[in-house]
Short mmCIF file of C-alpha atoms in Angstrom, two decimals:
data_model
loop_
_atom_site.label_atom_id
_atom_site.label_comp_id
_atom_site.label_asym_id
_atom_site.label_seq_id
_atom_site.Cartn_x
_atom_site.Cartn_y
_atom_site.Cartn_z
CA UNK A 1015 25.38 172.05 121.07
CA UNK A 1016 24.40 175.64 121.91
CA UNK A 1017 26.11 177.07 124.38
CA UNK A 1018 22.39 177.22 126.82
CA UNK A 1019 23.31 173.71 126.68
CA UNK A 1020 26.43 173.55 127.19
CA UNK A 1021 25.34 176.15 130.40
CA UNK A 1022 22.85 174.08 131.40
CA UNK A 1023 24.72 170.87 131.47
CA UNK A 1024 27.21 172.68 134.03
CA UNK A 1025 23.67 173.75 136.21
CA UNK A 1026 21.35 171.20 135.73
CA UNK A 1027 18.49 171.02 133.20
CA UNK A 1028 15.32 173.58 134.56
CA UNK A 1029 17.70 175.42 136.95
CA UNK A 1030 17.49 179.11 136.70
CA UNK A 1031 20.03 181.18 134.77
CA UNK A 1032 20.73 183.00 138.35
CA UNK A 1033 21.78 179.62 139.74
CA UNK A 1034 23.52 178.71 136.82
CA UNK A 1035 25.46 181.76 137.25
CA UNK A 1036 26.15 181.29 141.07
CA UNK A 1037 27.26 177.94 140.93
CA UNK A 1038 29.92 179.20 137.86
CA UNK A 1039 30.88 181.75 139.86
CA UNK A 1040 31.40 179.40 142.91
CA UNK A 1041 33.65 176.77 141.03
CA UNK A 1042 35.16 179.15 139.60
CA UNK A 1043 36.18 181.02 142.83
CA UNK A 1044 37.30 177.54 144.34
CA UNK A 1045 39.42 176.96 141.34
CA UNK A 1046 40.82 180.33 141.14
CA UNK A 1047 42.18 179.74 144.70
CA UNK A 1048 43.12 176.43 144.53
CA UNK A 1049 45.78 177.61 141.26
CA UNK A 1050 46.55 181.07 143.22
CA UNK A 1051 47.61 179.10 146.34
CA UNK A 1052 49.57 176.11 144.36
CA UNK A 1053 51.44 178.95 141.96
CA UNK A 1054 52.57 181.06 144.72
CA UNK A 1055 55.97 180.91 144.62
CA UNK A 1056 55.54 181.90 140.45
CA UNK A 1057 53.51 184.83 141.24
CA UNK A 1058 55.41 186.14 144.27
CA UNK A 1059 58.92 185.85 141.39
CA UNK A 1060 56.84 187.08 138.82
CA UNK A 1061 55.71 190.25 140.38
CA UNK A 1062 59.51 191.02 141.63
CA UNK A 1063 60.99 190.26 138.31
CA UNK A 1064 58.11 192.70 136.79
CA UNK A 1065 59.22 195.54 139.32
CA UNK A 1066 62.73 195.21 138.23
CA UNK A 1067 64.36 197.52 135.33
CA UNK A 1068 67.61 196.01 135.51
CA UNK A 1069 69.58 192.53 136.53
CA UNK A 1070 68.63 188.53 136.50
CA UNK A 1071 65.14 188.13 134.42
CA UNK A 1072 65.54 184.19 135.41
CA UNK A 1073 62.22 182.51 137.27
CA UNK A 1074 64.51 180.12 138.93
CA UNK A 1075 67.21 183.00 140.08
CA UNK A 1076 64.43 185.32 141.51
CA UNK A 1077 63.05 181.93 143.57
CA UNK A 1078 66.75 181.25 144.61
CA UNK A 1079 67.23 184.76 145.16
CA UNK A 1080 63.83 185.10 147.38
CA UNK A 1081 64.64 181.64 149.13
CA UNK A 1082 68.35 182.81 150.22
CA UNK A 1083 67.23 186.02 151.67
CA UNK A 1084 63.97 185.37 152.77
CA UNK A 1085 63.29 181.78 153.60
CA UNK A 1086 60.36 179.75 152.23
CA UNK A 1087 58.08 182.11 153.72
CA UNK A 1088 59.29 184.87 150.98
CA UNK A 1089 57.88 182.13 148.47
CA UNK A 1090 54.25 182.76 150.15
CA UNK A 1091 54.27 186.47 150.80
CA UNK A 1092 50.98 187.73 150.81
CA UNK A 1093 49.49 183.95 150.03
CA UNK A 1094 46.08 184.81 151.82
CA UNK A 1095 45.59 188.46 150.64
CA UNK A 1096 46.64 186.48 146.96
CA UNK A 1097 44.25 184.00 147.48
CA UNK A 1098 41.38 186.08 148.76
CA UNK A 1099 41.75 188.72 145.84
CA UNK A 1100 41.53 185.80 143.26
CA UNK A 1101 38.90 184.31 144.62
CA UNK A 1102 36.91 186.89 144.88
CA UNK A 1103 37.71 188.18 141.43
CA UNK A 1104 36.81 185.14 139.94
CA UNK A 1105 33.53 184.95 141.76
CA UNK A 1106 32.32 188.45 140.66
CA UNK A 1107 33.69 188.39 137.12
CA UNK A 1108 32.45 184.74 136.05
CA UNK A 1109 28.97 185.48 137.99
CA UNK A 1110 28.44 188.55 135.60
CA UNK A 1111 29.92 186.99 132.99
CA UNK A 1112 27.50 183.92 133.04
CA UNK A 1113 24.51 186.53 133.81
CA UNK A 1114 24.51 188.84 131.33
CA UNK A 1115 25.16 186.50 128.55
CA UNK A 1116 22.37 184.71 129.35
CA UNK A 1117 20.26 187.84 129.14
CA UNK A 1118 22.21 188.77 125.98
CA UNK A 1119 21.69 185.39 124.04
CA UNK A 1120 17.84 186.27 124.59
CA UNK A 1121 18.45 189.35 122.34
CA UNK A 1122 20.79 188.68 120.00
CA UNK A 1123 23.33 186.03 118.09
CA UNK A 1124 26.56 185.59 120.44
CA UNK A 1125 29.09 186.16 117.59
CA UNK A 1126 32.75 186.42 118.42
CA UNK A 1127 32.44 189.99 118.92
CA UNK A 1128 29.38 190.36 120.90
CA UNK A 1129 31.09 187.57 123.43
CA UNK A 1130 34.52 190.04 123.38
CA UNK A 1131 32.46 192.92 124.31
CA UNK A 1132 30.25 191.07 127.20
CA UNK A 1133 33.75 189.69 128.39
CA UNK A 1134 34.84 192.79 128.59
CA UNK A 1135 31.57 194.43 130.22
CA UNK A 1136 31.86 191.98 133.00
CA UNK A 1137 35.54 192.57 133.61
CA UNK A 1138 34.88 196.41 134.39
CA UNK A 1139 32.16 195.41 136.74
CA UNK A 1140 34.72 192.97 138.36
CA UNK A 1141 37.58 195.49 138.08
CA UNK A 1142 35.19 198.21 140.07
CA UNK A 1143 34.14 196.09 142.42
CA UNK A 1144 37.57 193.97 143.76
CA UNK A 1145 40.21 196.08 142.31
CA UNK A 1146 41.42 197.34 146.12
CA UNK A 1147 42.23 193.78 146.87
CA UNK A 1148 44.23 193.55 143.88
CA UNK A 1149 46.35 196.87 144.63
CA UNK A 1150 47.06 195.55 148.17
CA UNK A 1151 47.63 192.15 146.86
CA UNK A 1152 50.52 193.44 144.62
CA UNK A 1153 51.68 196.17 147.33
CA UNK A 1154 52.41 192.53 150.21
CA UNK A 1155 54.21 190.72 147.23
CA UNK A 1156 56.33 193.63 146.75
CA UNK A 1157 57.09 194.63 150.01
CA UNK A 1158 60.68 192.83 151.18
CA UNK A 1159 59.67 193.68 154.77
CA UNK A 1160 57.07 192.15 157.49
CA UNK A 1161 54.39 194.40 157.63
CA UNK A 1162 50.86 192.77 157.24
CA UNK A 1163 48.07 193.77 155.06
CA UNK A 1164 46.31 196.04 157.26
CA UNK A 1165 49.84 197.96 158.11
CA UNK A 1166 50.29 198.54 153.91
CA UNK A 1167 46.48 199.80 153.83
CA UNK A 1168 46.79 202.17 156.73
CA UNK A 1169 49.79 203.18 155.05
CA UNK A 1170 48.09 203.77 151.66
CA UNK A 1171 44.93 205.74 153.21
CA UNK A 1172 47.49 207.89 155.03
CA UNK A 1173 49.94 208.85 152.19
CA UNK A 1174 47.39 208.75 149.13
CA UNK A 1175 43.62 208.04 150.36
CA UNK A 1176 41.13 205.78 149.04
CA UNK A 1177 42.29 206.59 145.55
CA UNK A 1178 45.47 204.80 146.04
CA UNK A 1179 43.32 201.84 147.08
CA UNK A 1180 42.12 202.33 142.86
CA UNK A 1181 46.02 203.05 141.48
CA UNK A 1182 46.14 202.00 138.34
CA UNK A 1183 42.55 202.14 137.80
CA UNK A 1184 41.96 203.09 134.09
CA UNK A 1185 45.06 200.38 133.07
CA UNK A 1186 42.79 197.80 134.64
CA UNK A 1187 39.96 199.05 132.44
CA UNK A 1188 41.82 199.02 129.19
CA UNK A 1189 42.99 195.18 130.40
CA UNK A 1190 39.59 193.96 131.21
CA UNK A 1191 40.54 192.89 127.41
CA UNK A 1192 42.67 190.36 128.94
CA UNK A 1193 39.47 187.98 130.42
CA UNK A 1194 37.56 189.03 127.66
CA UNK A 1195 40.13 187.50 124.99
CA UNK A 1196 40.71 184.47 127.31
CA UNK A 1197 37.30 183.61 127.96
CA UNK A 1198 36.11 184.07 124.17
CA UNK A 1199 38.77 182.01 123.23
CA UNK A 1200 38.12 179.19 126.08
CA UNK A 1201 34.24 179.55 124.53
CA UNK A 1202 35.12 179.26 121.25
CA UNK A 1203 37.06 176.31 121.28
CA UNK A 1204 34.95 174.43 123.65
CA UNK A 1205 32.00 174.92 121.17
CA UNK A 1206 33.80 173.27 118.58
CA UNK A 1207 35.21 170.21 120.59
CA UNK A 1208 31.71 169.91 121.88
CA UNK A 1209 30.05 169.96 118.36
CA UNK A 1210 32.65 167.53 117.07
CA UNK A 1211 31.73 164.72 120.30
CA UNK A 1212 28.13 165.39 119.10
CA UNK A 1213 29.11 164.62 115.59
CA UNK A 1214 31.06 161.39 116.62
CA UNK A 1215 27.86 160.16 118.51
CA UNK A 1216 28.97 161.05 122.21
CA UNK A 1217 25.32 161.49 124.09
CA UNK A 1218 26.58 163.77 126.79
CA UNK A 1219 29.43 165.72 125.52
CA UNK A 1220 31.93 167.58 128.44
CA UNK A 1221 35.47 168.69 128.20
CA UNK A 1222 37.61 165.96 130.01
CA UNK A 1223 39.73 167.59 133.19
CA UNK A 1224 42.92 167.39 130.52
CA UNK A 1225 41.04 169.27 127.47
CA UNK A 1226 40.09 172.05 129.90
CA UNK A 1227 43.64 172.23 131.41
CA UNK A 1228 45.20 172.45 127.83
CA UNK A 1229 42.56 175.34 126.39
CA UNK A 1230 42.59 177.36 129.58
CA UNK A 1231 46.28 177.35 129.29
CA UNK A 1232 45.98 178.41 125.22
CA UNK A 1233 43.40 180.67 125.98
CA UNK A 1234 45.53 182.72 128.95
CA UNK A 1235 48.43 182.48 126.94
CA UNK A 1236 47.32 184.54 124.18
CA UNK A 1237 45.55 186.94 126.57
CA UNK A 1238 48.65 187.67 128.03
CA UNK A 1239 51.04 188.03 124.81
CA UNK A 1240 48.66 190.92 123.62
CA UNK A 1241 48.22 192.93 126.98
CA UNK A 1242 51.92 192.22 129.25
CA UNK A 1243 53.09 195.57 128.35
CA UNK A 1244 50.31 197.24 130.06
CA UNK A 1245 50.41 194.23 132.72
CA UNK A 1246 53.79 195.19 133.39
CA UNK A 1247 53.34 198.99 133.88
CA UNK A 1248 50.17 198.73 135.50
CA UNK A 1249 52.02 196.43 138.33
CA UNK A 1250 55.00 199.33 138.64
CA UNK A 1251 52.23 201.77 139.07
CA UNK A 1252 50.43 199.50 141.75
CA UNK A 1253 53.25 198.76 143.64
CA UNK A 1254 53.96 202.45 143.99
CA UNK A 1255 56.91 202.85 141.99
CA UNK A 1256 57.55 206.07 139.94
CA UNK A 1257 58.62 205.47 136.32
CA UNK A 1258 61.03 207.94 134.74
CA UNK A 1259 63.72 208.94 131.83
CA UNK A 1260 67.48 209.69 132.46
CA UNK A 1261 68.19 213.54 131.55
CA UNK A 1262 70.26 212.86 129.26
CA UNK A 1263 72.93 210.34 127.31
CA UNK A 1264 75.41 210.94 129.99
CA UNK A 1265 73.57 211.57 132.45
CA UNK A 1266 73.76 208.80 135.82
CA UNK A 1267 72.14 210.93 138.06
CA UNK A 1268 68.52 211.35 139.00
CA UNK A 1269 66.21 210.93 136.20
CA UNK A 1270 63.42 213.29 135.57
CA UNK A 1271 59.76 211.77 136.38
CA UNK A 1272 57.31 211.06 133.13
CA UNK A 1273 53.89 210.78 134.10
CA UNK A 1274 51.65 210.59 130.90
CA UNK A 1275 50.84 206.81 129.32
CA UNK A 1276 53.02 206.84 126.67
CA UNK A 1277 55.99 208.52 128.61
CA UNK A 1278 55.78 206.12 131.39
CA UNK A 1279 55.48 203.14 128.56
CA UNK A 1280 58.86 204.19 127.14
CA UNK A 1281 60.52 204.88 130.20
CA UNK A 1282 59.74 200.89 130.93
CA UNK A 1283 60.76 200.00 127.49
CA UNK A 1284 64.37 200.88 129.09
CA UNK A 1285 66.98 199.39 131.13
CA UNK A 1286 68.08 201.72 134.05
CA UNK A 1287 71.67 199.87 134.45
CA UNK A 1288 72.18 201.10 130.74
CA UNK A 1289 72.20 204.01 129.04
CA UNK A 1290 69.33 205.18 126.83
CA UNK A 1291 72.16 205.23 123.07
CA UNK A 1292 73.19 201.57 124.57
CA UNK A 1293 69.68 200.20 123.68
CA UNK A 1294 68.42 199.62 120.44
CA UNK A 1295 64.81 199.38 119.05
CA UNK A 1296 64.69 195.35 119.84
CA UNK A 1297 65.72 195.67 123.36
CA UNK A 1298 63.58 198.37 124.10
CA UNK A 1299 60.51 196.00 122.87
CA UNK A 1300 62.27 192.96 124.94
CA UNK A 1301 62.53 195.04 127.52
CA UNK A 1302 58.86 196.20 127.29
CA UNK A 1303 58.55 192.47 127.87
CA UNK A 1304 60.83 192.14 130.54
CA UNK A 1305 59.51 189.04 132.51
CA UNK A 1306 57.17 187.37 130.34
CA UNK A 1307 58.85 184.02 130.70
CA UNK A 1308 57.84 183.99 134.46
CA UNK A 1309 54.49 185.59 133.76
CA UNK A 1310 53.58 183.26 131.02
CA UNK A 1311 54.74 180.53 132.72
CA UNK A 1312 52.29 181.53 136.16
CA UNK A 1313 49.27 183.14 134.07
CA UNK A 1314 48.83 180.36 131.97
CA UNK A 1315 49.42 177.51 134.25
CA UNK A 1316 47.19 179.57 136.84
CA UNK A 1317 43.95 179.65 133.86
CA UNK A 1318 44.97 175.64 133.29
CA UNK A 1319 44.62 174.59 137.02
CA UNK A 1320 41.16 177.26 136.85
CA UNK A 1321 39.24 175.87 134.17
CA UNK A 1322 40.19 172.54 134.73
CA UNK A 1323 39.17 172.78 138.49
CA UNK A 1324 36.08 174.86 138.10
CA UNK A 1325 34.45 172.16 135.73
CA UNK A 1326 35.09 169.48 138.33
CA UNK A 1327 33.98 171.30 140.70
CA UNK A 1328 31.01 172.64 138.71
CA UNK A 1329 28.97 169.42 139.64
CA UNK A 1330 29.96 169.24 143.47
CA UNK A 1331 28.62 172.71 144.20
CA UNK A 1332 25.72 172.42 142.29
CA UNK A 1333 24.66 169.22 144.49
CA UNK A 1334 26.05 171.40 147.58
CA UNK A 1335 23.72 174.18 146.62
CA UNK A 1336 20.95 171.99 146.03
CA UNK A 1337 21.35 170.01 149.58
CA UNK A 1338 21.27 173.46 151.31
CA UNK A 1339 18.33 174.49 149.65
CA UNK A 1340 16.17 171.62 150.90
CA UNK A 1341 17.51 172.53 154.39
CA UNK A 1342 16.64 175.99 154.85
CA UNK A 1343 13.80 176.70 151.80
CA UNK A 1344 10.44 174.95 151.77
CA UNK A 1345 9.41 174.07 148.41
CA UNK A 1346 7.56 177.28 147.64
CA UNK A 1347 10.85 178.64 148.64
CA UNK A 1348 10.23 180.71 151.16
CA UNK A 1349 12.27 180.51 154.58
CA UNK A 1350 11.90 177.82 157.03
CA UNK A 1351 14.36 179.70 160.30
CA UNK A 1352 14.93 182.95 161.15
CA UNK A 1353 14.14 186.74 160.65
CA UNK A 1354 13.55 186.32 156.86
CA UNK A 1355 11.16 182.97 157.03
CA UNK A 1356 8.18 182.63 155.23
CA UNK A 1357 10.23 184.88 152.61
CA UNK A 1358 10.85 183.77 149.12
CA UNK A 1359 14.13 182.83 148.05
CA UNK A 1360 15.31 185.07 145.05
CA UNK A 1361 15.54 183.57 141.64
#
């Protein structure tokens, strides 16, 4: 099957692609939160174990490590700014996502390439429009103290104004690779599972809840293997650490700053509880990679639980949608209450 099909099987046959989109970018939302909220604890280890240039790189020591000096409540730091981000993140990016390839497949053949570069269009647009939440997200998760969300953003407008709200900006643009990959990959595969059902005589072919668990995991886990590096140092750079070189071989004392791209990438290919002639090439690159155990391990469960939940839920929203419809839009759809009736409702 096509994937207008395959899109509209999701909607509902004669449904417009703007409602398609919306009720994609609503399941997708609830799924994204559902896997932010049950991951938690990975995300909140991940992020500290990311930060880190020296010491344990275990998932299970940084949890242990969290739970001793914090409590249980160190496992859920910054759950609801977390939760929020992602879910509003998913919303924006899969809504564009759906819309402009619909548009798109009206123009031309959705190769492999043309997908990548839509993917990526509608991660910029996604990156512009929630990356704030994603900043202050990090900024909770690495804080080891108790100040709330609206403390850390005061603090940020003070010390660096609204363009510390955007740190890392231009890494998030070179990473909107990272959906792009995913999602092609999730597409891809789905297309060819579908076609084979078709082949095998299955009327109404659908991923089952375990299929779309297993790709979304494949698909996030190669995403992630090709962009961590830049993962990594955009994180640092959010978190509002400064990344920087020791003087010299000898040197222990304070190291000089680096500030361009590729300083700041080998400055996090290092260890700081090592000297610089103590390293060689492959534990520079490990250390490049320094927590992709934990990151894997959230990332890729945190696509699984997304995909797999935002096709369930596909179907229930649509029907929600639907319901709500008939009780506030006539059928000519304009408004029955309020300021805007007699209105039409937008397509």
């Amino acid at each position: 099957p096509s994937q207008l099909t395959d899109r509209e099987a999701m909607g509902g046959r004669g449904d417009s692609a703007g409602f398609i989109a919306l009720v994609q970018a609503t399941a997708g939302a609830t799924g994204g939160v559902f896997a932010a909220f049950v991951l938690m604890p990975l995300e909140v280890a991940k992020t500290r174990i990311q930060l880190s240039h020296g010491g344990d790189l275990s998932t299970f020591g940084t949890l242990a490590g969290i739970l001793a000096d914090e409590g249980c409540a160190g496992l859920f730091k910054g759950c609801p700014a977390k939760c929020f981000e992602t879910g509003s993140k998913n919303f924006v990016y899969f809504y564009i996502y759906d819309v402009i390839n619909a548009v798109a497949k009206r123009q031309v053949k959705l190769t492999t390439g043309v997908k990548l570069l839509l993917g990526y269009l509608a991660g910029v647009g996604n990156t512009i429009a929630t990356m704030p939440l994603e900043v202050m997200a990090t900024k909770v998760q690495a804080e080891k103290g108790k100040d709330g969300v609206f403390v850390l953003v005061k603090r940020v407008l003070d010390k660096e104004g609204v363009g510390g709200l955007f740190k890392g900006f231009w890494y998030n643009i070179m990473l909107c690779v990272n959906p792009a990959i995913q999602n092609t990959c999730f597409d891809k595969v789905k297309d060819w599972i579908m076609k084979a059902q078709v082949k095998n005589g299955v009327k109404s072919p659908a991923l089952s809840a375990f299929q779309a668990f297993l790709l979304g995991a494949f698909a996030k886990a190669i995403a992630t293997i090709i962009t961590y590096p830049l993962v990594r140092l955009k994180t640092i750079l959010q978190a509002g650490q400064e990344l920087a070189r020791k003087v010299s071989e000898s040197s222990v004392g304070p190291p000089f700053q680096r500030t361009s791209s590729k300083e700041m990438l080998l400055a996090l290919a290092e260890r700081e509880d090592k000297l610089p002639a103590a390293q060689g090439p492959l534990q520079k690159v490990a250390e490049l990679y320094r927590g992709i155990g934990s990151a894997l391990m959230k990332s890729v469960l945190q696509a699984a639980f997304l995909y797999m939940t935002r096709d369930q839920v596909a179907g229930f929203v649509r029907t929600f949608f639907k319901l709500s419809a008939k009780a506030f839009f006539r059928k000519d759809g304009t408004v029955k209450l309020g300021v805007f009736s007699g209105r039409p409702l937008a397509s």
